[in-house]
């Protein structure tokens, strides 16, 4: 069966269909742009021209890394969020009692204590390290690479090379130089494939394959959603990703400032932070954009849902459910009389009822809502979900008039950090640091 977007309560309250109509009318213009940019090869997350090479190069590397129990991924942002979401969705045993299968560890922050704990607890001989950076120059990831290389060398000597895989640009950058000079196993991040759009490339699929996840099914699910866009880009107006883009842009034009992804597929909860980066880094530009808010059902019914229901009326919601989730154990017939209405029902019926109740409550409290209902929770469905949201993000950016493929504001903090550490070539940033640090502190103890 297909996946569905359900629209009956999407244009509601102060958002109405008339707000979306002018955006829908731009479908021909956007379709022509899609056709042009596909031909230019700058949308590889849609066209996946790298798939044939990946299917040739990935299996031999998987064969090697799967001889070891542990994989340590060095990466941040888009180099980590997708892999973590895939692990928690499709290899959750690692987080459960009694696990004895492969283990994926992701070093995605600068925390000396956590990093030391990881290295202290891992056996270098039984660990494959994957260093991921498209540019090959991400300072946080390179810092980890230098330290992990020392750690591997201390235990394995020259054998460290057999335990390191780099995922980076095919021809340029420091990590590509390292791969070439040391003979490291490597996979490429294709041109024009930014980190937040890269989960369905080697970036996410190498960790997925290590865990035994069906990575080809992830690609297949994505390809099914992308196919109409590739085969008939000028028919963009009928694609659900463009409908989502029009709705999201209409929300912003009506001064909605937050977009909730409320996930009632518990094992997919980590896709919320993945979506948050995708949306925020692509669309938060030039004073524009809607803040993405990731929420998990039913957990967040008991926390932030109070704000969703009774706070400012500035929120839209993508409400995610899935058919075919596990029903689980059945409540016995010996429940107390006040709970007799649960007798004979499976635990999964509680999730279904909670999802319906929350969805209704959001709609009754003036939250425009698109219900996304997936046919299953496997890798194929997840690939479809991710591709749909990537495409919707792209088209929303086009409708906003911003470039959804760059992230210029993020680079400023990186440049200032490099200047703070003494990197050469940052004259302006050094001056900015001096001015910033010269402002007298106004401290208040507590």
Tab-separated table of C-alpha atoms in Angstrom:
chain	number	residue	atom	x	y	z
A	1	UNK	CA	0.000	0.000	0.000
A	2	UNK	CA	1.165	3.594	-0.530
A	3	UNK	CA	2.157	6.125	2.068
A	4	UNK	CA	-0.271	9.028	2.531
A	5	UNK	CA	-0.379	12.713	3.293
A	6	UNK	CA	-3.797	13.626	4.701
A	7	UNK	CA	-4.747	17.273	4.174
A	8	UNK	CA	-8.223	17.756	5.635
A	9	UNK	CA	-6.974	19.897	8.537
A	10	UNK	CA	-3.842	21.359	6.975
A	11	UNK	CA	-5.382	24.652	5.847
A	12	UNK	CA	-7.342	25.583	8.936
A	13	UNK	CA	-7.804	28.386	11.450
A	14	UNK	CA	-6.042	31.517	10.146
A	15	UNK	CA	-4.382	29.485	7.364
A	16	UNK	CA	-6.699	28.712	4.482
A	17	UNK	CA	-6.499	27.252	1.004
A	18	UNK	CA	-6.349	30.703	-0.558
A	19	UNK	CA	-2.981	31.215	1.135
A	20	UNK	CA	-1.560	28.207	-0.678
A	21	UNK	CA	-3.088	28.888	-4.092
A	22	UNK	CA	-0.512	31.476	-5.319
A	23	UNK	CA	2.270	29.102	-4.319
A	24	UNK	CA	0.659	26.174	-6.117
A	25	UNK	CA	0.391	28.442	-9.150
A	26	UNK	CA	4.183	28.657	-9.238
A	27	UNK	CA	4.499	24.922	-9.908
A	28	UNK	CA	5.359	25.402	-13.593
A	29	UNK	CA	8.148	27.852	-12.712
A	30	UNK	CA	9.487	25.546	-10.002
A	31	UNK	CA	9.222	22.515	-12.282
A	32	UNK	CA	11.314	24.255	-14.928
A	33	UNK	CA	13.920	25.060	-12.295
A	34	UNK	CA	13.903	21.452	-11.109
A	35	UNK	CA	14.459	20.218	-14.664
A	36	UNK	CA	17.331	22.669	-15.111
A	37	UNK	CA	19.102	21.870	-11.844
A	38	UNK	CA	18.716	18.127	-12.330
A	39	UNK	CA	20.393	18.507	-15.724
A	40	UNK	CA	23.197	20.494	-14.094
A	41	UNK	CA	23.806	17.657	-11.639
A	42	UNK	CA	23.466	19.823	-8.535
A	43	UNK	CA	20.694	17.797	-6.884
A	44	UNK	CA	22.373	14.407	-6.330
A	45	UNK	CA	20.232	13.588	-3.303
A	46	UNK	CA	17.287	13.377	-5.732
A	47	UNK	CA	18.935	11.764	-8.753
A	48	UNK	CA	21.378	9.536	-6.813
A	49	UNK	CA	23.881	9.250	-9.701
A	50	UNK	CA	26.341	7.772	-7.222
A	51	UNK	CA	24.284	4.648	-6.546
A	52	UNK	CA	26.007	2.321	-9.024
A	53	UNK	CA	29.464	3.247	-7.714
A	54	UNK	CA	28.305	2.897	-4.123
A	55	UNK	CA	26.848	-0.547	-4.755
A	56	UNK	CA	30.233	-1.602	-6.148
A	57	UNK	CA	32.497	0.036	-3.553
A	58	UNK	CA	30.524	-0.388	-0.330
A	59	UNK	CA	30.218	-4.225	-0.045
A	60	UNK	CA	33.990	-4.978	0.144
A	61	UNK	CA	34.427	-2.345	2.851
A	62	UNK	CA	31.441	-3.745	4.726
A	63	UNK	CA	32.945	-7.205	4.522
A	64	UNK	CA	36.045	-5.901	6.292
A	65	UNK	CA	34.421	-3.728	8.973
A	66	UNK	CA	31.860	-6.373	9.883
A	67	UNK	CA	34.641	-8.664	11.088
A	68	UNK	CA	34.906	-6.326	14.101
A	69	UNK	CA	32.381	-5.727	16.862
A	70	UNK	CA	32.615	-1.952	17.054
A	71	UNK	CA	32.400	0.952	14.649
A	72	UNK	CA	33.374	4.419	15.856
A	73	UNK	CA	32.065	7.200	13.620
A	74	UNK	CA	33.816	10.560	13.746
A	75	UNK	CA	31.454	13.165	12.326
A	76	UNK	CA	29.174	16.012	13.259
A	77	UNK	CA	25.840	17.374	12.034
A	78	UNK	CA	24.802	15.699	8.808
A	79	UNK	CA	27.719	13.279	9.138
A	80	UNK	CA	26.206	11.846	12.325
A	81	UNK	CA	22.484	12.538	12.690
A	82	UNK	CA	21.377	10.235	9.888
A	83	UNK	CA	23.536	7.346	11.073
A	84	UNK	CA	22.198	7.696	14.606
A	85	UNK	CA	18.602	7.753	13.369
A	86	UNK	CA	19.168	4.613	11.288
A	87	UNK	CA	20.783	2.792	14.198
A	88	UNK	CA	17.971	3.593	16.595
A	89	UNK	CA	15.291	2.761	14.054
A	90	UNK	CA	16.679	-0.480	12.659
A	91	UNK	CA	19.337	-1.751	15.044
A	92	UNK	CA	17.885	-0.788	18.433
A	93	UNK	CA	19.281	-3.877	20.155
A	94	UNK	CA	22.418	-1.936	21.010
A	95	UNK	CA	20.354	0.152	23.430
A	96	UNK	CA	18.679	-2.856	25.063
A	97	UNK	CA	19.726	-5.353	27.738
A	98	UNK	CA	21.817	-8.339	26.713
A	99	UNK	CA	23.034	-6.996	23.373
A	100	UNK	CA	25.941	-8.948	21.896
A	101	UNK	CA	25.817	-7.842	18.250
A	102	UNK	CA	27.652	-5.057	16.413
A	103	UNK	CA	27.888	-1.713	18.194
A	104	UNK	CA	27.927	1.728	16.582
A	105	UNK	CA	29.413	4.631	18.529
A	106	UNK	CA	29.191	8.189	17.210
A	107	UNK	CA	31.529	10.941	18.401
A	108	UNK	CA	29.530	13.954	17.270
A	109	UNK	CA	30.544	16.622	19.748
A	110	UNK	CA	33.574	18.208	21.351
A	111	UNK	CA	33.500	16.677	24.822
A	112	UNK	CA	36.860	15.596	26.196
A	113	UNK	CA	35.279	13.490	28.939
A	114	UNK	CA	32.948	11.571	26.624
A	115	UNK	CA	35.641	11.100	23.992
A	116	UNK	CA	38.076	9.722	26.544
A	117	UNK	CA	35.411	7.350	27.868
A	118	UNK	CA	34.797	6.019	24.361
A	119	UNK	CA	38.456	5.330	23.665
A	120	UNK	CA	39.034	3.875	27.122
A	121	UNK	CA	36.172	1.432	26.685
A	122	UNK	CA	36.897	0.275	23.131
A	123	UNK	CA	39.339	-2.409	22.033
A	124	UNK	CA	41.290	-0.941	19.121
A	125	UNK	CA	41.812	-4.371	17.575
A	126	UNK	CA	38.053	-4.949	17.463
A	127	UNK	CA	37.102	-1.442	16.270
A	128	UNK	CA	36.704	0.099	12.830
A	129	UNK	CA	36.895	3.901	12.743
A	130	UNK	CA	34.989	5.863	10.102
A	131	UNK	CA	35.926	9.521	9.674
A	132	UNK	CA	33.303	11.511	7.762
A	133	UNK	CA	33.730	15.008	6.370
A	134	UNK	CA	32.762	16.071	2.855
A	135	UNK	CA	35.261	18.924	2.843
A	136	UNK	CA	37.887	16.951	4.680
A	137	UNK	CA	38.491	20.017	6.823
A	138	UNK	CA	35.787	20.021	9.512
A	139	UNK	CA	37.811	21.081	12.568
A	140	UNK	CA	35.860	19.038	15.130
A	141	UNK	CA	36.115	15.867	13.058
A	142	UNK	CA	39.774	16.357	12.164
A	143	UNK	CA	40.631	16.941	15.830
A	144	UNK	CA	39.028	13.589	16.647
A	145	UNK	CA	40.801	11.954	13.694
A	146	UNK	CA	44.232	13.085	14.905
A	147	UNK	CA	43.574	11.744	18.405
A	148	UNK	CA	42.035	8.464	17.253
A	149	UNK	CA	44.919	7.893	14.882
A	150	UNK	CA	47.284	8.202	17.836
A	151	UNK	CA	45.109	5.794	19.824
A	152	UNK	CA	45.085	3.210	17.027
A	153	UNK	CA	48.831	3.550	16.449
A	154	UNK	CA	49.555	3.025	20.148
A	155	UNK	CA	47.804	-0.357	20.069
A	156	UNK	CA	48.230	-1.493	16.486
A	157	UNK	CA	51.336	0.218	15.136
A	158	UNK	CA	51.298	0.398	11.361
A	159	UNK	CA	48.197	-1.797	11.408
A	160	UNK	CA	46.141	1.305	12.242
A	161	UNK	CA	45.577	1.852	8.529
A	162	UNK	CA	43.493	-1.323	8.278
A	163	UNK	CA	41.116	0.017	10.914
A	164	UNK	CA	40.444	3.451	9.384
A	165	UNK	CA	37.901	4.329	6.692
A	166	UNK	CA	37.385	7.876	5.424
A	167	UNK	CA	34.241	9.179	3.747
A	168	UNK	CA	35.062	12.437	2.007
A	169	UNK	CA	35.377	14.297	-1.283
A	170	UNK	CA	36.619	12.158	-4.167
A	171	UNK	CA	39.626	14.330	-5.038
A	172	UNK	CA	40.266	17.191	-2.599
A	173	UNK	CA	40.599	18.000	1.085
A	174	UNK	CA	42.850	16.845	3.904
A	175	UNK	CA	41.085	13.519	4.463
A	176	UNK	CA	41.455	12.630	0.800
A	177	UNK	CA	45.168	13.393	1.141
A	178	UNK	CA	45.313	11.102	4.167
A	179	UNK	CA	43.535	8.312	2.325
A	180	UNK	CA	45.968	8.587	-0.559
A	181	UNK	CA	49.186	8.869	1.449
A	182	UNK	CA	48.338	6.097	3.933
A	183	UNK	CA	46.360	3.786	1.654
A	184	UNK	CA	43.199	4.083	3.749
A	185	UNK	CA	39.938	2.546	2.636
A	186	UNK	CA	37.645	5.295	1.436
A	187	UNK	CA	34.220	6.102	0.047
A	188	UNK	CA	33.314	9.336	-1.675
A	189	UNK	CA	30.780	12.006	-0.880
A	190	UNK	CA	29.609	13.159	-4.317
A	191	UNK	CA	29.866	16.747	-5.491
A	192	UNK	CA	26.990	19.020	-4.463
A	193	UNK	CA	25.840	16.599	-1.735
A	194	UNK	CA	25.719	18.650	1.457
A	195	UNK	CA	25.910	16.902	4.803
A	196	UNK	CA	22.272	17.322	5.767
A	197	UNK	CA	21.182	15.749	2.465
A	198	UNK	CA	23.743	12.927	2.608
A	199	UNK	CA	22.143	10.255	4.791
A	200	UNK	CA	21.321	8.068	1.776
A	201	UNK	CA	24.923	8.069	0.555
A	202	UNK	CA	27.996	6.378	2.022
A	203	UNK	CA	27.703	8.817	4.935
A	204	UNK	CA	24.686	7.018	6.376
A	205	UNK	CA	24.778	3.731	4.518
A	206	UNK	CA	28.217	2.539	5.657
A	207	UNK	CA	27.139	2.609	9.335
A	208	UNK	CA	23.778	1.128	8.315
A	209	UNK	CA	25.415	-1.757	6.487
A	210	UNK	CA	27.771	-2.411	9.398
A	211	UNK	CA	24.734	-2.838	11.640
A	212	UNK	CA	23.121	-5.262	9.208
A	213	UNK	CA	20.450	-2.804	8.064
A	214	UNK	CA	19.127	-3.311	4.526
A	215	UNK	CA	20.756	-0.203	3.052
A	216	UNK	CA	19.578	-1.012	-0.462
A	217	UNK	CA	15.978	-0.886	0.784
A	218	UNK	CA	16.616	2.632	2.123
A	219	UNK	CA	17.760	3.641	-1.360
A	220	UNK	CA	14.836	1.867	-3.006
A	221	UNK	CA	12.288	3.670	-0.828
A	222	UNK	CA	13.868	7.015	-1.634
A	223	UNK	CA	14.048	6.223	-5.339
A	224	UNK	CA	10.319	5.454	-5.445
A	225	UNK	CA	9.499	8.919	-4.115
A	226	UNK	CA	12.073	10.629	-6.331
A	227	UNK	CA	11.096	8.843	-9.539
A	228	UNK	CA	8.190	11.159	-10.547
A	229	UNK	CA	10.417	14.193	-9.955
A	230	UNK	CA	13.127	12.773	-12.198
A	231	UNK	CA	10.879	11.444	-14.947
A	232	UNK	CA	8.535	14.437	-15.170
A	233	UNK	CA	10.007	17.449	-13.347
A	234	UNK	CA	7.530	19.794	-15.018
A	235	UNK	CA	4.712	17.884	-13.312
A	236	UNK	CA	6.089	19.023	-9.968
A	237	UNK	CA	2.736	20.512	-8.960
A	238	UNK	CA	1.240	17.051	-8.411
A	239	UNK	CA	4.060	15.759	-6.188
A	240	UNK	CA	3.396	15.573	-2.431
A	241	UNK	CA	6.760	17.157	-1.622
A	242	UNK	CA	5.711	20.306	-3.475
A	243	UNK	CA	2.354	20.313	-1.691
A	244	UNK	CA	4.231	20.198	1.610
A	245	UNK	CA	6.474	23.044	0.469
A	246	UNK	CA	3.503	25.229	-0.464
A	247	UNK	CA	1.862	24.532	2.889
A	248	UNK	CA	5.050	25.310	4.831
A	249	UNK	CA	5.649	28.544	2.945
A	250	UNK	CA	2.013	29.532	3.424
A	251	UNK	CA	2.441	28.978	7.169
A	252	UNK	CA	5.388	31.342	7.216
A	253	UNK	CA	3.578	33.986	5.191
A	254	UNK	CA	0.754	33.866	7.752
A	255	UNK	CA	3.333	34.451	10.519
A	256	UNK	CA	3.512	30.945	11.877
A	257	UNK	CA	7.046	30.610	13.234
A	258	UNK	CA	7.364	26.967	14.355
A	259	UNK	CA	6.929	23.667	12.529
A	260	UNK	CA	6.462	20.601	14.712
A	261	UNK	CA	7.387	17.142	13.504
A	262	UNK	CA	5.378	15.023	15.955
A	263	UNK	CA	6.575	11.449	15.505
A	264	UNK	CA	4.250	8.656	16.658
A	265	UNK	CA	6.581	5.998	15.288
A	266	UNK	CA	8.661	5.524	18.459
A	267	UNK	CA	11.562	3.724	16.815
A	268	UNK	CA	11.881	6.624	14.363
A	269	UNK	CA	12.199	9.244	17.106
A	270	UNK	CA	15.820	10.051	16.186
A	271	UNK	CA	14.636	11.135	12.745
A	272	UNK	CA	13.300	14.236	14.503
A	273	UNK	CA	16.754	15.768	15.147
A	274	UNK	CA	17.789	14.707	11.633
A	275	UNK	CA	14.822	16.658	10.214
A	276	UNK	CA	15.527	19.628	12.477
A	277	UNK	CA	19.006	20.078	10.994
A	278	UNK	CA	17.753	19.544	7.453
A	279	UNK	CA	15.045	22.181	7.800
A	280	UNK	CA	16.858	24.757	9.963
A	281	UNK	CA	20.184	24.783	8.134
A	282	UNK	CA	18.487	24.875	4.742
A	283	UNK	CA	15.860	27.535	5.383
A	284	UNK	CA	16.955	29.781	8.251
A	285	UNK	CA	18.278	32.599	6.069
A	286	UNK	CA	17.865	36.313	5.439
A	287	UNK	CA	15.567	36.722	8.435
A	288	UNK	CA	13.233	34.045	7.069
A	289	UNK	CA	12.292	30.523	8.074
A	290	UNK	CA	10.169	28.514	10.487
A	291	UNK	CA	11.865	26.906	13.487
A	292	UNK	CA	11.662	23.091	13.349
A	293	UNK	CA	10.596	21.402	16.594
A	294	UNK	CA	11.061	17.645	16.968
A	295	UNK	CA	8.622	15.879	19.279
A	296	UNK	CA	8.063	12.197	20.056
A	297	UNK	CA	4.742	10.579	20.848
A	298	UNK	CA	3.768	9.631	23.405
A	299	UNK	CA	6.689	10.925	25.460
A	300	UNK	CA	6.202	14.595	24.625
A	301	UNK	CA	2.494	14.533	25.387
A	302	UNK	CA	3.730	14.810	28.958
A	303	UNK	CA	6.118	17.705	28.356
A	304	UNK	CA	6.083	20.190	25.472
A	305	UNK	CA	2.589	19.321	24.238
A	306	UNK	CA	1.182	21.767	26.810
A	307	UNK	CA	2.898	24.553	24.874
A	308	UNK	CA	1.715	23.180	21.537
A	309	UNK	CA	-1.897	23.117	22.720
A	310	UNK	CA	-2.147	26.194	24.901
A	311	UNK	CA	0.810	28.387	23.995
A	312	UNK	CA	1.106	30.938	21.183
A	313	UNK	CA	-0.852	30.119	18.023
A	314	UNK	CA	2.308	30.173	15.933
A	315	UNK	CA	2.724	26.485	15.122
A	316	UNK	CA	2.006	24.103	12.268
A	317	UNK	CA	2.455	20.363	12.601
A	318	UNK	CA	3.514	17.398	10.487
A	319	UNK	CA	2.007	14.502	12.421
A	320	UNK	CA	3.758	11.211	11.647
A	321	UNK	CA	2.194	7.774	12.155
A	322	UNK	CA	2.632	4.356	10.582
A	323	UNK	CA	0.359	1.476	9.801
A	324	UNK	CA	1.514	-1.975	10.822
A	325	UNK	CA	3.398	-1.135	14.011
A	326	UNK	CA	3.826	-4.022	16.440
A	327	UNK	CA	0.771	-4.651	18.594
A	328	UNK	CA	2.800	-6.115	21.484
A	329	UNK	CA	1.579	-7.892	24.579
A	330	UNK	CA	-2.106	-8.183	25.402
A	331	UNK	CA	-3.514	-7.009	28.714
A	332	UNK	CA	-4.904	-9.850	30.798
A	333	UNK	CA	-8.470	-10.356	31.969
A	334	UNK	CA	-7.493	-9.884	35.615
A	335	UNK	CA	-7.073	-6.096	35.497
A	336	UNK	CA	-8.872	-4.155	38.247
A	337	UNK	CA	-12.443	-3.160	37.435
A	338	UNK	CA	-11.558	0.496	36.944
A	339	UNK	CA	-9.200	-0.588	34.159
A	340	UNK	CA	-11.458	-3.270	32.728
A	341	UNK	CA	-11.729	-1.400	29.427
A	342	UNK	CA	-8.079	-2.378	28.737
A	343	UNK	CA	-8.723	-6.112	29.092
A	344	UNK	CA	-7.819	-8.067	25.975
A	345	UNK	CA	-6.319	-5.063	24.199
A	346	UNK	CA	-2.691	-5.030	22.983
A	347	UNK	CA	-0.212	-2.418	24.180
A	348	UNK	CA	-0.064	-1.051	20.617
A	349	UNK	CA	-3.694	0.018	20.851
A	350	UNK	CA	-2.628	2.547	23.466
A	351	UNK	CA	-0.172	4.143	21.014
A	352	UNK	CA	-2.856	4.313	18.323
A	353	UNK	CA	-5.384	5.884	20.694
A	354	UNK	CA	-2.857	8.364	22.070
A	355	UNK	CA	-1.878	9.386	18.546
A	356	UNK	CA	-5.485	9.969	17.530
A	357	UNK	CA	-6.221	11.869	20.731
A	358	UNK	CA	-3.204	14.140	20.366
A	359	UNK	CA	-3.851	14.769	16.681
A	360	UNK	CA	-7.438	15.732	17.441
A	361	UNK	CA	-6.366	17.954	20.344
A	362	UNK	CA	-3.869	19.810	18.153
A	363	UNK	CA	-6.497	20.399	15.477
A	364	UNK	CA	-9.070	21.522	18.043
A	365	UNK	CA	-6.524	23.994	19.423
A	366	UNK	CA	-5.898	25.830	16.147
A	367	UNK	CA	-2.784	24.018	14.916
A	368	UNK	CA	-2.812	23.504	11.117
A	369	UNK	CA	-1.810	19.871	10.686
A	370	UNK	CA	-0.705	17.564	7.883
A	371	UNK	CA	-1.029	13.901	8.818
A	372	UNK	CA	1.698	11.726	7.282
A	373	UNK	CA	0.828	8.036	7.514
A	374	UNK	CA	3.542	5.587	6.447
A	375	UNK	CA	2.898	2.066	5.194
A	376	UNK	CA	5.293	0.273	7.530
A	377	UNK	CA	8.344	1.159	9.586
A	378	UNK	CA	11.101	-0.665	7.688
A	379	UNK	CA	14.057	0.756	5.758
A	380	UNK	CA	12.048	1.152	2.545
A	381	UNK	CA	9.503	3.360	4.327
A	382	UNK	CA	12.234	5.353	6.067
A	383	UNK	CA	13.983	6.011	2.756
A	384	UNK	CA	10.706	7.302	1.325
A	385	UNK	CA	10.130	9.518	4.364
A	386	UNK	CA	13.607	11.047	4.234
A	387	UNK	CA	13.527	11.717	0.506
A	388	UNK	CA	10.081	13.318	0.733
A	389	UNK	CA	11.245	15.721	3.438
A	390	UNK	CA	14.501	16.494	1.643
A	391	UNK	CA	12.582	17.375	-1.510
A	392	UNK	CA	10.011	19.399	0.446
A	393	UNK	CA	12.842	21.335	2.103
A	394	UNK	CA	14.416	22.091	-1.267
A	395	UNK	CA	11.162	23.369	-2.774
A	396	UNK	CA	10.287	25.394	0.326
A	397	UNK	CA	13.612	27.189	-0.032
A	398	UNK	CA	12.908	27.927	-3.664
A	399	UNK	CA	9.491	29.363	-2.801
A	400	UNK	CA	11.097	31.492	-0.084
A	401	UNK	CA	13.757	32.803	-2.451
A	402	UNK	CA	16.699	31.410	-0.446
A	403	UNK	CA	19.349	28.863	-1.367
A	404	UNK	CA	18.423	25.671	0.540
A	405	UNK	CA	21.772	24.045	-0.250
A	406	UNK	CA	24.179	26.392	1.569
A	407	UNK	CA	24.677	27.458	5.197
A	408	UNK	CA	26.625	30.744	5.231
A	409	UNK	CA	25.753	31.790	8.776
A	410	UNK	CA	27.122	28.554	10.217
A	411	UNK	CA	30.518	29.265	8.713
A	412	UNK	CA	31.023	32.480	10.732
A	413	UNK	CA	31.230	30.659	14.059
A	414	UNK	CA	33.664	28.160	12.556
A	415	UNK	CA	35.940	30.939	11.294
A	416	UNK	CA	35.897	32.688	14.668
A	417	UNK	CA	36.707	29.418	16.449
A	418	UNK	CA	39.635	28.792	14.104
A	419	UNK	CA	40.915	32.305	14.769
A	420	UNK	CA	40.595	31.743	18.532
A	421	UNK	CA	42.758	28.621	18.209
A	422	UNK	CA	45.440	30.525	16.316
A	423	UNK	CA	44.824	29.401	12.752
A	424	UNK	CA	46.459	31.746	10.220
A	425	UNK	CA	44.573	33.705	7.579
A	426	UNK	CA	41.735	35.042	9.733
A	427	UNK	CA	42.642	38.723	9.986
A	428	UNK	CA	39.063	40.016	10.123
A	429	UNK	CA	38.022	37.354	12.605
A	430	UNK	CA	40.980	38.132	14.894
A	431	UNK	CA	39.911	41.782	14.942
A	432	UNK	CA	36.320	40.779	15.679
A	433	UNK	CA	37.516	38.580	18.543
A	434	UNK	CA	39.555	41.434	20.013
A	435	UNK	CA	36.538	43.749	19.883
A	436	UNK	CA	34.254	41.144	21.399
A	437	UNK	CA	36.618	40.309	24.243
A	438	UNK	CA	37.212	44.010	24.982
A	439	UNK	CA	33.625	44.565	26.153
A	440	UNK	CA	33.661	44.729	30.006
A	441	UNK	CA	31.994	41.743	31.672
A	442	UNK	CA	28.817	42.291	33.679
A	443	UNK	CA	28.754	39.219	35.913
A	444	UNK	CA	26.164	38.210	38.494
A	445	UNK	CA	26.986	35.331	40.784
A	446	UNK	CA	24.361	32.770	41.748
